[in-house]
């Protein structure tokens, strides 16, 4: 799932969750995460049901080329775990380290808002 993008932790395409925190896997030695819970995009869905962020991503038609999407989604999940109802500014700050070369930032913002609302309803 995680993509190798820049190799310098600048683009965010390699983002995974380690004990629930978003980290850049391209610069993280495997020994550093030994014994910790590592979640990649493949680990978000449970029992064949997509994670609310994944569902929101599809509902808002976020993906274009798709290269950054795994990292974007993982960063969004980490944000919503930390701040379940983030403001627009909090979303922008949290996602600022993830680059989308296709420029789908408005759709990413909408998807995160949708996912935050869906998680409250559940």
mmCIF file of N, CA and C in Angstrom:
data_model
loop_
_atom_site.group_PDB
_atom_site.id
_atom_site.type_symbol
_atom_site.label_atom_id
_atom_site.label_comp_id
_atom_site.label_asym_id
_atom_site.label_seq_id
_atom_site.Cartn_x
_atom_site.Cartn_y
_atom_site.Cartn_z
ATOM 1 N N UNK A 1 0.780 -1.199 0.000
ATOM 2 C CA UNK A 1 0.000 0.000 0.000
ATOM 3 C C UNK A 1 0.824 1.266 0.000
ATOM 4 N N UNK A 2 1.738 1.425 0.985
ATOM 5 C CA UNK A 2 2.490 2.680 1.000
ATOM 6 C C UNK A 2 3.346 2.803 -0.257
ATOM 7 N N UNK A 3 3.340 3.966 -0.833
ATOM 8 C CA UNK A 3 4.121 4.208 -2.051
ATOM 9 C C UNK A 3 5.445 4.859 -1.685
ATOM 10 N N UNK A 4 6.464 4.557 -2.453
ATOM 11 C CA UNK A 4 7.730 5.258 -2.298
ATOM 12 C C UNK A 4 7.662 6.454 -3.220
ATOM 13 N N UNK A 5 7.699 7.636 -2.636
ATOM 14 C CA UNK A 5 7.605 8.862 -3.432
ATOM 15 C C UNK A 5 8.941 9.558 -3.501
ATOM 16 N N UNK A 6 9.173 10.439 -2.551
ATOM 17 C CA UNK A 6 10.376 11.275 -2.575
ATOM 18 C C UNK A 6 11.562 10.624 -1.873
ATOM 19 N N UNK A 7 11.309 9.735 -0.930
ATOM 20 C CA UNK A 7 12.386 9.110 -0.179
ATOM 21 C C UNK A 7 12.990 10.006 0.887
ATOM 22 N N UNK A 8 12.391 11.169 1.115
ATOM 23 C CA UNK A 8 12.919 12.123 2.093
ATOM 24 C C UNK A 8 11.845 12.604 3.070
ATOM 25 N N UNK A 9 10.738 11.890 3.157
ATOM 26 C CA UNK A 9 9.636 12.223 4.077
ATOM 27 C C UNK A 9 9.005 13.576 3.782
ATOM 28 N N UNK A 10 9.015 13.989 2.527
ATOM 29 C CA UNK A 10 8.470 15.300 2.158
ATOM 30 C C UNK A 10 7.105 15.235 1.482
ATOM 31 N N UNK A 11 6.791 14.127 0.810
ATOM 32 C CA UNK A 11 5.561 14.095 0.010
ATOM 33 C C UNK A 11 4.385 13.404 0.702
ATOM 34 N N UNK A 12 4.663 12.491 1.624
ATOM 35 C CA UNK A 12 3.599 11.834 2.369
ATOM 36 C C UNK A 12 2.998 10.600 1.726
ATOM 37 N N UNK A 13 3.432 10.210 0.532
ATOM 38 C CA UNK A 13 2.811 9.059 -0.127
ATOM 39 C C UNK A 13 3.107 7.744 0.596
ATOM 40 N N UNK A 14 4.120 7.719 1.443
ATOM 41 C CA UNK A 14 4.500 6.498 2.152
ATOM 42 C C UNK A 14 3.925 6.426 3.560
ATOM 43 N N UNK A 15 2.982 7.302 3.900
ATOM 44 C CA UNK A 15 2.470 7.390 5.268
ATOM 45 C C UNK A 15 1.766 6.108 5.697
ATOM 46 N N UNK A 16 2.128 5.652 6.888
ATOM 47 C CA UNK A 16 1.471 4.523 7.551
ATOM 48 C C UNK A 16 1.198 4.955 8.984
ATOM 49 N N UNK A 17 0.419 4.157 9.699
ATOM 50 C CA UNK A 17 0.166 4.441 11.108
ATOM 51 C C UNK A 17 1.000 3.501 11.971
ATOM 52 N N UNK A 18 1.688 4.061 12.941
ATOM 53 C CA UNK A 18 2.429 3.275 13.923
ATOM 54 C C UNK A 18 1.843 3.631 15.282
ATOM 55 N N UNK A 19 1.218 2.626 15.883
ATOM 56 C CA UNK A 19 0.485 2.856 17.136
ATOM 57 C C UNK A 19 -0.475 4.040 16.996
ATOM 58 N N UNK A 20 -1.107 4.143 15.823
ATOM 59 C CA UNK A 20 -2.114 5.166 15.563
ATOM 60 C C UNK A 20 -1.584 6.506 15.105
ATOM 61 N N UNK A 21 -0.272 6.669 15.087
ATOM 62 C CA UNK A 21 0.324 7.940 14.687
ATOM 63 C C UNK A 21 0.848 7.835 13.253
ATOM 64 N N UNK A 22 0.582 8.869 12.457
ATOM 65 C CA UNK A 22 1.051 8.890 11.067
ATOM 66 C C UNK A 22 2.565 9.111 11.038
ATOM 67 N N UNK A 23 3.267 8.227 10.330
ATOM 68 C CA UNK A 23 4.713 8.374 10.157
ATOM 69 C C UNK A 23 5.054 8.143 8.687
ATOM 70 N N UNK A 24 6.196 8.615 8.285
ATOM 71 C CA UNK A 24 6.690 8.406 6.919
ATOM 72 C C UNK A 24 7.536 7.141 6.903
ATOM 73 N N UNK A 25 7.053 6.128 6.228
ATOM 74 C CA UNK A 25 7.757 4.848 6.236
ATOM 75 C C UNK A 25 9.067 4.880 5.452
ATOM 76 N N UNK A 26 9.211 5.817 4.522
ATOM 77 C CA UNK A 26 10.413 5.838 3.688
ATOM 78 C C UNK A 26 11.674 6.187 4.469
ATOM 79 N N UNK A 27 11.524 6.810 5.634
ATOM 80 C CA UNK A 27 12.694 7.190 6.425
ATOM 81 C C UNK A 27 12.679 6.535 7.811
ATOM 82 N N UNK A 28 11.793 5.583 8.014
ATOM 83 C CA UNK A 28 11.674 4.932 9.310
ATOM 84 C C UNK A 28 12.293 3.542 9.256
ATOM 85 N N UNK A 29 13.367 3.316 9.998
ATOM 86 C CA UNK A 29 13.972 1.987 10.026
ATOM 87 C C UNK A 29 13.011 0.962 10.633
ATOM 88 N N UNK A 30 13.017 -0.240 10.111
ATOM 89 C CA UNK A 30 12.130 -1.298 10.593
ATOM 90 C C UNK A 30 12.322 -1.555 12.087
ATOM 91 N N UNK A 31 13.553 -1.473 12.565
ATOM 92 C CA UNK A 31 13.801 -1.695 13.995
ATOM 93 C C UNK A 31 13.073 -0.687 14.879
ATOM 94 N N UNK A 32 12.825 0.490 14.347
ATOM 95 C CA UNK A 32 12.146 1.531 15.117
ATOM 96 C C UNK A 32 10.682 1.190 15.397
ATOM 97 N N UNK A 33 10.095 0.349 14.572
ATOM 98 C CA UNK A 33 8.686 -0.006 14.760
ATOM 99 C C UNK A 33 8.504 -1.436 15.265
ATOM 100 N N UNK A 34 9.593 -2.089 15.587
ATOM 101 C CA UNK A 34 9.515 -3.457 16.094
ATOM 102 C C UNK A 34 8.656 -3.495 17.349
ATOM 103 N N UNK A 35 7.694 -4.407 17.374
ATOM 104 C CA UNK A 35 6.801 -4.557 18.517
ATOM 105 C C UNK A 35 5.663 -3.556 18.574
ATOM 106 N N UNK A 36 5.573 -2.688 17.581
ATOM 107 C CA UNK A 36 4.499 -1.694 17.554
ATOM 108 C C UNK A 36 3.445 -2.095 16.521
ATOM 109 N N UNK A 37 2.253 -1.551 16.652
ATOM 110 C CA UNK A 37 1.175 -1.826 15.702
ATOM 111 C C UNK A 37 1.368 -0.952 14.463
ATOM 112 N N UNK A 38 1.636 -1.582 13.333
ATOM 113 C CA UNK A 38 1.803 -0.864 12.074
ATOM 114 C C UNK A 38 0.578 -1.139 11.216
ATOM 115 N N UNK A 39 -0.085 -0.063 10.782
ATOM 116 C CA UNK A 39 -1.275 -0.197 9.940
ATOM 117 C C UNK A 39 -1.012 0.484 8.616
ATOM 118 N N UNK A 40 -1.230 -0.268 7.540
ATOM 119 C CA UNK A 40 -1.159 0.287 6.195
ATOM 120 C C UNK A 40 -2.581 0.404 5.668
ATOM 121 N N UNK A 41 -2.721 0.929 4.486
ATOM 122 C CA UNK A 41 -4.045 1.110 3.881
ATOM 123 C C UNK A 41 -4.829 -0.210 3.842
ATOM 124 N N UNK A 42 -4.123 -1.312 3.671
ATOM 125 C CA UNK A 42 -4.791 -2.616 3.596
ATOM 126 C C UNK A 42 -5.441 -3.006 4.918
ATOM 127 N N UNK A 43 -4.963 -2.453 6.018
ATOM 128 C CA UNK A 43 -5.483 -2.811 7.324
ATOM 129 C C UNK A 43 -6.636 -1.954 7.814
ATOM 130 N N UNK A 44 -7.080 -1.002 7.005
ATOM 131 C CA UNK A 44 -8.167 -0.122 7.448
ATOM 132 C C UNK A 44 -9.537 -0.771 7.363
ATOM 133 N N UNK A 45 -9.790 -1.512 6.315
ATOM 134 C CA UNK A 45 -11.115 -2.117 6.170
ATOM 135 C C UNK A 45 -11.215 -3.315 7.106
ATOM 136 N N UNK A 46 -12.404 -3.522 7.638
ATOM 137 C CA UNK A 46 -12.652 -4.618 8.575
ATOM 138 C C UNK A 46 -13.847 -5.423 8.100
ATOM 139 N N UNK A 47 -13.667 -6.722 7.985
ATOM 140 C CA UNK A 47 -14.766 -7.600 7.600
ATOM 141 C C UNK A 47 -15.389 -7.245 6.262
ATOM 142 N N UNK A 48 -14.569 -6.779 5.338
ATOM 143 C CA UNK A 48 -15.065 -6.415 4.019
ATOM 144 C C UNK A 48 -15.724 -5.048 3.956
ATOM 145 N N UNK A 49 -15.742 -4.316 5.064
ATOM 146 C CA UNK A 49 -16.347 -2.980 5.099
ATOM 147 C C UNK A 49 -15.237 -1.934 5.111
ATOM 148 N N UNK A 50 -15.366 -0.975 4.200
ATOM 149 C CA UNK A 50 -14.380 0.088 4.124
ATOM 150 C C UNK A 50 -14.411 0.968 5.370
ATOM 151 N N UNK A 51 -13.281 1.540 5.687
ATOM 152 C CA UNK A 51 -13.167 2.521 6.762
ATOM 153 C C UNK A 51 -13.962 3.766 6.338
ATOM 154 N N UNK A 52 -14.545 4.514 7.276
ATOM 155 C CA UNK A 52 -15.301 5.719 6.913
ATOM 156 C C UNK A 52 -14.508 6.718 6.053
ATOM 157 N N UNK A 53 -13.208 6.810 6.259
ATOM 158 C CA UNK A 53 -12.410 7.712 5.423
ATOM 159 C C UNK A 53 -12.348 7.179 3.993
ATOM 160 N N UNK A 54 -12.196 5.889 3.843
ATOM 161 C CA UNK A 54 -12.182 5.303 2.497
ATOM 162 C C UNK A 54 -13.528 5.511 1.806
ATOM 163 N N UNK A 55 -14.611 5.321 2.544
ATOM 164 C CA UNK A 55 -15.942 5.533 1.973
ATOM 165 C C UNK A 55 -16.122 6.991 1.544
ATOM 166 N N UNK A 56 -15.666 7.914 2.386
ATOM 167 C CA UNK A 56 -15.781 9.336 2.061
ATOM 168 C C UNK A 56 -14.929 9.682 0.840
ATOM 169 N N UNK A 57 -13.771 9.069 0.732
ATOM 170 C CA UNK A 57 -12.878 9.303 -0.416
ATOM 171 C C UNK A 57 -13.601 8.954 -1.715
ATOM 172 N N UNK A 58 -14.289 7.823 -1.702
ATOM 173 C CA UNK A 58 -15.025 7.409 -2.898
ATOM 174 C C UNK A 58 -16.228 8.305 -3.145
ATOM 175 N N UNK A 59 -16.955 8.642 -2.089
ATOM 176 C CA UNK A 59 -18.151 9.480 -2.227
ATOM 177 C C UNK A 59 -17.814 10.859 -2.787
ATOM 178 N N UNK A 60 -16.656 11.388 -2.434
ATOM 179 C CA UNK A 60 -16.243 12.722 -2.906
ATOM 180 C C UNK A 60 -15.381 12.656 -4.169
ATOM 181 N N UNK A 61 -15.226 11.470 -4.729
ATOM 182 C CA UNK A 61 -14.434 11.284 -5.951
ATOM 183 C C UNK A 61 -13.043 11.901 -5.841
ATOM 184 N N UNK A 62 -12.377 11.635 -4.725
ATOM 185 C CA UNK A 62 -11.059 12.219 -4.483
ATOM 186 C C UNK A 62 -10.002 11.692 -5.450
ATOM 187 N N UNK A 63 -9.883 10.381 -5.646
ATOM 188 C CA UNK A 63 -8.748 9.887 -6.431
ATOM 189 C C UNK A 63 -8.733 10.391 -7.870
ATOM 190 N N UNK A 64 -7.577 10.754 -8.298
ATOM 191 C CA UNK A 64 -7.375 11.078 -9.710
ATOM 192 C C UNK A 64 -6.321 10.102 -10.224
ATOM 193 N N UNK A 65 -5.048 10.418 -10.081
ATOM 194 C CA UNK A 65 -4.042 9.440 -10.503
ATOM 195 C C UNK A 65 -3.900 8.344 -9.456
ATOM 196 N N UNK A 66 -4.158 8.687 -8.185
ATOM 197 C CA UNK A 66 -4.158 7.706 -7.115
ATOM 198 C C UNK A 66 -2.839 7.494 -6.409
ATOM 199 N N UNK A 67 -1.762 8.073 -6.894
ATOM 200 C CA UNK A 67 -0.461 7.778 -6.307
ATOM 201 C C UNK A 67 -0.361 8.207 -4.849
ATOM 202 N N UNK A 68 -0.884 9.343 -4.510
ATOM 203 C CA UNK A 68 -0.763 9.860 -3.142
ATOM 204 C C UNK A 68 -1.859 9.360 -2.218
ATOM 205 N N UNK A 69 -2.858 8.696 -2.748
ATOM 206 C CA UNK A 69 -4.069 8.410 -1.982
ATOM 207 C C UNK A 69 -3.847 7.588 -0.722
ATOM 208 N N UNK A 70 -2.995 6.583 -0.761
ATOM 209 C CA UNK A 70 -2.760 5.789 0.452
ATOM 210 C C UNK A 70 -2.244 6.669 1.579
ATOM 211 N N UNK A 71 -1.258 7.482 1.279
ATOM 212 C CA UNK A 71 -0.699 8.377 2.294
ATOM 213 C C UNK A 71 -1.694 9.419 2.757
ATOM 214 N N UNK A 72 -2.472 9.954 1.823
ATOM 215 C CA UNK A 72 -3.491 10.946 2.185
ATOM 216 C C UNK A 72 -4.514 10.323 3.139
ATOM 217 N N UNK A 73 -4.992 9.150 2.799
ATOM 218 C CA UNK A 73 -6.003 8.473 3.615
ATOM 219 C C UNK A 73 -5.452 8.149 4.995
ATOM 220 N N UNK A 74 -4.232 7.643 5.061
ATOM 221 C CA UNK A 74 -3.649 7.295 6.352
ATOM 222 C C UNK A 74 -3.465 8.543 7.229
ATOM 223 N N UNK A 75 -3.053 9.650 6.632
ATOM 224 C CA UNK A 75 -2.928 10.899 7.389
ATOM 225 C C UNK A 75 -4.293 11.374 7.877
ATOM 226 N N UNK A 76 -5.309 11.231 7.040
ATOM 227 C CA UNK A 76 -6.668 11.630 7.429
ATOM 228 C C UNK A 76 -7.182 10.762 8.575
ATOM 229 N N UNK A 77 -6.921 9.474 8.521
ATOM 230 C CA UNK A 77 -7.344 8.572 9.601
ATOM 231 C C UNK A 77 -6.667 8.975 10.908
ATOM 232 N N UNK A 78 -5.365 9.241 10.859
ATOM 233 C CA UNK A 78 -4.638 9.653 12.073
ATOM 234 C C UNK A 78 -5.220 10.952 12.629
ATOM 235 N N UNK A 79 -5.534 11.884 11.753
ATOM 236 C CA UNK A 79 -6.132 13.147 12.190
ATOM 237 C C UNK A 79 -7.448 12.901 12.906
ATOM 238 N N UNK A 80 -8.331 12.105 12.299
ATOM 239 C CA UNK A 80 -9.653 11.879 12.878
ATOM 240 C C UNK A 80 -9.600 11.060 14.162
ATOM 241 N N UNK A 81 -8.557 10.253 14.316
ATOM 242 C CA UNK A 81 -8.393 9.535 15.588
ATOM 243 C C UNK A 81 -8.001 10.508 16.698
ATOM 244 N N UNK A 82 -7.235 11.513 16.335
ATOM 245 C CA UNK A 82 -6.770 12.501 17.301
ATOM 246 C C UNK A 82 -7.822 13.592 17.543
ATOM 247 N N UNK A 83 -8.437 14.063 16.455
ATOM 248 C CA UNK A 83 -9.442 15.134 16.523
ATOM 249 C C UNK A 83 -10.657 14.678 15.711
ATOM 250 N N UNK A 84 -11.640 14.063 16.357
ATOM 251 C CA UNK A 84 -12.784 13.500 15.620
ATOM 252 C C UNK A 84 -13.584 14.495 14.791
ATOM 253 N N UNK A 85 -13.671 15.740 15.224
ATOM 254 C CA UNK A 85 -14.417 16.772 14.485
ATOM 255 C C UNK A 85 -13.493 17.966 14.215
ATOM 256 N N UNK A 86 -12.508 17.803 13.328
ATOM 257 C CA UNK A 86 -11.559 18.888 13.086
ATOM 258 C C UNK A 86 -12.186 20.042 12.311
ATOM 259 N N UNK A 87 -11.670 21.225 12.581
ATOM 260 C CA UNK A 87 -12.079 22.396 11.802
ATOM 261 C C UNK A 87 -11.392 22.330 10.443
ATOM 262 N N UNK A 88 -11.824 23.177 9.536
ATOM 263 C CA UNK A 88 -11.191 23.227 8.217
ATOM 264 C C UNK A 88 -9.704 23.565 8.351
ATOM 265 N N UNK A 89 -9.394 24.486 9.231
ATOM 266 C CA UNK A 89 -7.993 24.871 9.446
ATOM 267 C C UNK A 89 -7.178 23.711 10.009
ATOM 268 N N UNK A 90 -7.746 22.961 10.945
ATOM 269 C CA UNK A 90 -7.050 21.806 11.513
ATOM 270 C C UNK A 90 -6.795 20.742 10.443
ATOM 271 N N UNK A 91 -7.747 20.560 9.546
ATOM 272 C CA UNK A 91 -7.572 19.606 8.451
ATOM 273 C C UNK A 91 -6.438 20.070 7.549
ATOM 274 N N UNK A 92 -6.455 21.324 7.181
ATOM 275 C CA UNK A 92 -5.412 21.855 6.298
ATOM 276 C C UNK A 92 -4.023 21.717 6.906
ATOM 277 N N UNK A 93 -3.914 22.026 8.186
ATOM 278 C CA UNK A 93 -2.614 21.907 8.857
ATOM 279 C C UNK A 93 -2.167 20.448 8.914
ATOM 280 N N UNK A 94 -3.075 19.556 9.316
ATOM 281 C CA UNK A 94 -2.728 18.141 9.444
ATOM 282 C C UNK A 94 -2.350 17.511 8.110
ATOM 283 N N UNK A 95 -2.973 17.968 7.037
ATOM 284 C CA UNK A 95 -2.742 17.365 5.721
ATOM 285 C C UNK A 95 -1.672 18.100 4.916
ATOM 286 N N UNK A 96 -1.112 19.155 5.477
ATOM 287 C CA UNK A 96 -0.167 19.983 4.714
ATOM 288 C C UNK A 96 1.100 19.244 4.303
ATOM 289 N N UNK A 97 1.436 18.171 4.975
ATOM 290 C CA UNK A 97 2.623 17.403 4.611
ATOM 291 C C UNK A 97 2.391 16.367 3.534
ATOM 292 N N UNK A 98 1.169 16.281 3.034
ATOM 293 C CA UNK A 98 0.847 15.325 1.979
ATOM 294 C C UNK A 98 0.629 16.078 0.670
ATOM 295 N N UNK A 99 1.423 15.747 -0.308
ATOM 296 C CA UNK A 99 1.352 16.427 -1.597
ATOM 297 C C UNK A 99 0.489 15.632 -2.569
ATOM 298 N N UNK A 100 -0.401 16.333 -3.258
ATOM 299 C CA UNK A 100 -1.209 15.748 -4.333
ATOM 300 C C UNK A 100 -0.869 16.511 -5.608
ATOM 301 N N UNK A 101 -0.171 15.864 -6.489
ATOM 302 C CA UNK A 101 0.241 16.538 -7.726
ATOM 303 C C UNK A 101 -0.930 16.820 -8.647
ATOM 304 N N UNK A 102 -2.029 16.112 -8.454
ATOM 305 C CA UNK A 102 -3.213 16.344 -9.284
ATOM 306 C C UNK A 102 -4.055 17.511 -8.760
ATOM 307 N N UNK A 103 -3.781 17.951 -7.535
ATOM 308 C CA UNK A 103 -4.486 19.105 -6.981
ATOM 309 C C UNK A 103 -5.887 18.819 -6.492
ATOM 310 N N UNK A 104 -6.124 17.644 -5.949
ATOM 311 C CA UNK A 104 -7.477 17.317 -5.476
ATOM 312 C C UNK A 104 -7.727 17.788 -4.038
ATOM 313 N N UNK A 105 -7.000 18.780 -3.603
ATOM 314 C CA UNK A 105 -7.114 19.264 -2.218
ATOM 315 C C UNK A 105 -8.537 19.631 -1.799
ATOM 316 N N UNK A 106 -9.327 20.317 -2.634
ATOM 317 C CA UNK A 106 -10.707 20.621 -2.210
ATOM 318 C C UNK A 106 -11.535 19.354 -1.958
ATOM 319 N N UNK A 107 -11.331 18.329 -2.773
ATOM 320 C CA UNK A 107 -12.068 17.073 -2.575
ATOM 321 C C UNK A 107 -11.564 16.329 -1.339
ATOM 322 N N UNK A 108 -10.260 16.412 -1.073
ATOM 323 C CA UNK A 108 -9.695 15.787 0.121
ATOM 324 C C UNK A 108 -10.314 16.428 1.361
ATOM 325 N N UNK A 109 -10.386 17.736 1.373
ATOM 326 C CA UNK A 109 -10.986 18.464 2.488
ATOM 327 C C UNK A 109 -12.439 18.038 2.696
ATOM 328 N N UNK A 110 -13.201 17.975 1.611
ATOM 329 C CA UNK A 110 -14.607 17.562 1.702
ATOM 330 C C UNK A 110 -14.739 16.132 2.217
ATOM 331 N N UNK A 111 -13.853 15.254 1.766
ATOM 332 C CA UNK A 111 -13.912 13.856 2.192
ATOM 333 C C UNK A 111 -13.616 13.715 3.680
ATOM 334 N N UNK A 112 -12.658 14.465 4.175
ATOM 335 C CA UNK A 112 -12.338 14.391 5.598
ATOM 336 C C UNK A 112 -13.495 14.938 6.429
ATOM 337 N N UNK A 113 -14.100 16.017 5.974
ATOM 338 C CA UNK A 113 -15.282 16.547 6.669
ATOM 339 C C UNK A 113 -16.398 15.503 6.681
ATOM 340 N N UNK A 114 -16.634 14.868 5.532
ATOM 341 C CA UNK A 114 -17.676 13.835 5.430
ATOM 342 C C UNK A 114 -17.380 12.680 6.375
ATOM 343 N N UNK A 115 -16.130 12.235 6.402
ATOM 344 C CA UNK A 115 -15.764 11.115 7.282
ATOM 345 C C UNK A 115 -15.935 11.489 8.752
ATOM 346 N N UNK A 116 -15.614 12.722 9.098
ATOM 347 C CA UNK A 116 -15.768 13.137 10.501
ATOM 348 C C UNK A 116 -17.245 13.145 10.892
ATOM 349 N N UNK A 117 -18.103 13.560 9.984
ATOM 350 C CA UNK A 117 -19.531 13.555 10.244
ATOM 351 C C UNK A 117 -20.076 12.129 10.325
ATOM 352 N N UNK A 118 -19.586 11.254 9.469
ATOM 353 C CA UNK A 118 -20.024 9.849 9.464
ATOM 354 C C UNK A 118 -19.610 9.152 10.750
ATOM 355 N N UNK A 119 -18.409 9.452 11.245
ATOM 356 C CA UNK A 119 -17.953 8.787 12.470
ATOM 357 C C UNK A 119 -18.744 9.236 13.684
ATOM 358 N N UNK A 120 -19.257 10.449 13.654
ATOM 359 C CA UNK A 120 -20.097 10.947 14.754
ATOM 360 C C UNK A 120 -21.453 10.240 14.737
ATOM 361 N N UNK A 121 -21.956 9.970 13.543
ATOM 362 C CA UNK A 121 -23.270 9.349 13.403
ATOM 363 C C UNK A 121 -23.261 7.885 13.836
ATOM 364 N N UNK A 122 -22.096 7.247 13.766
ATOM 365 C CA UNK A 122 -22.031 5.816 14.087
ATOM 366 C C UNK A 122 -22.014 5.566 15.564
#
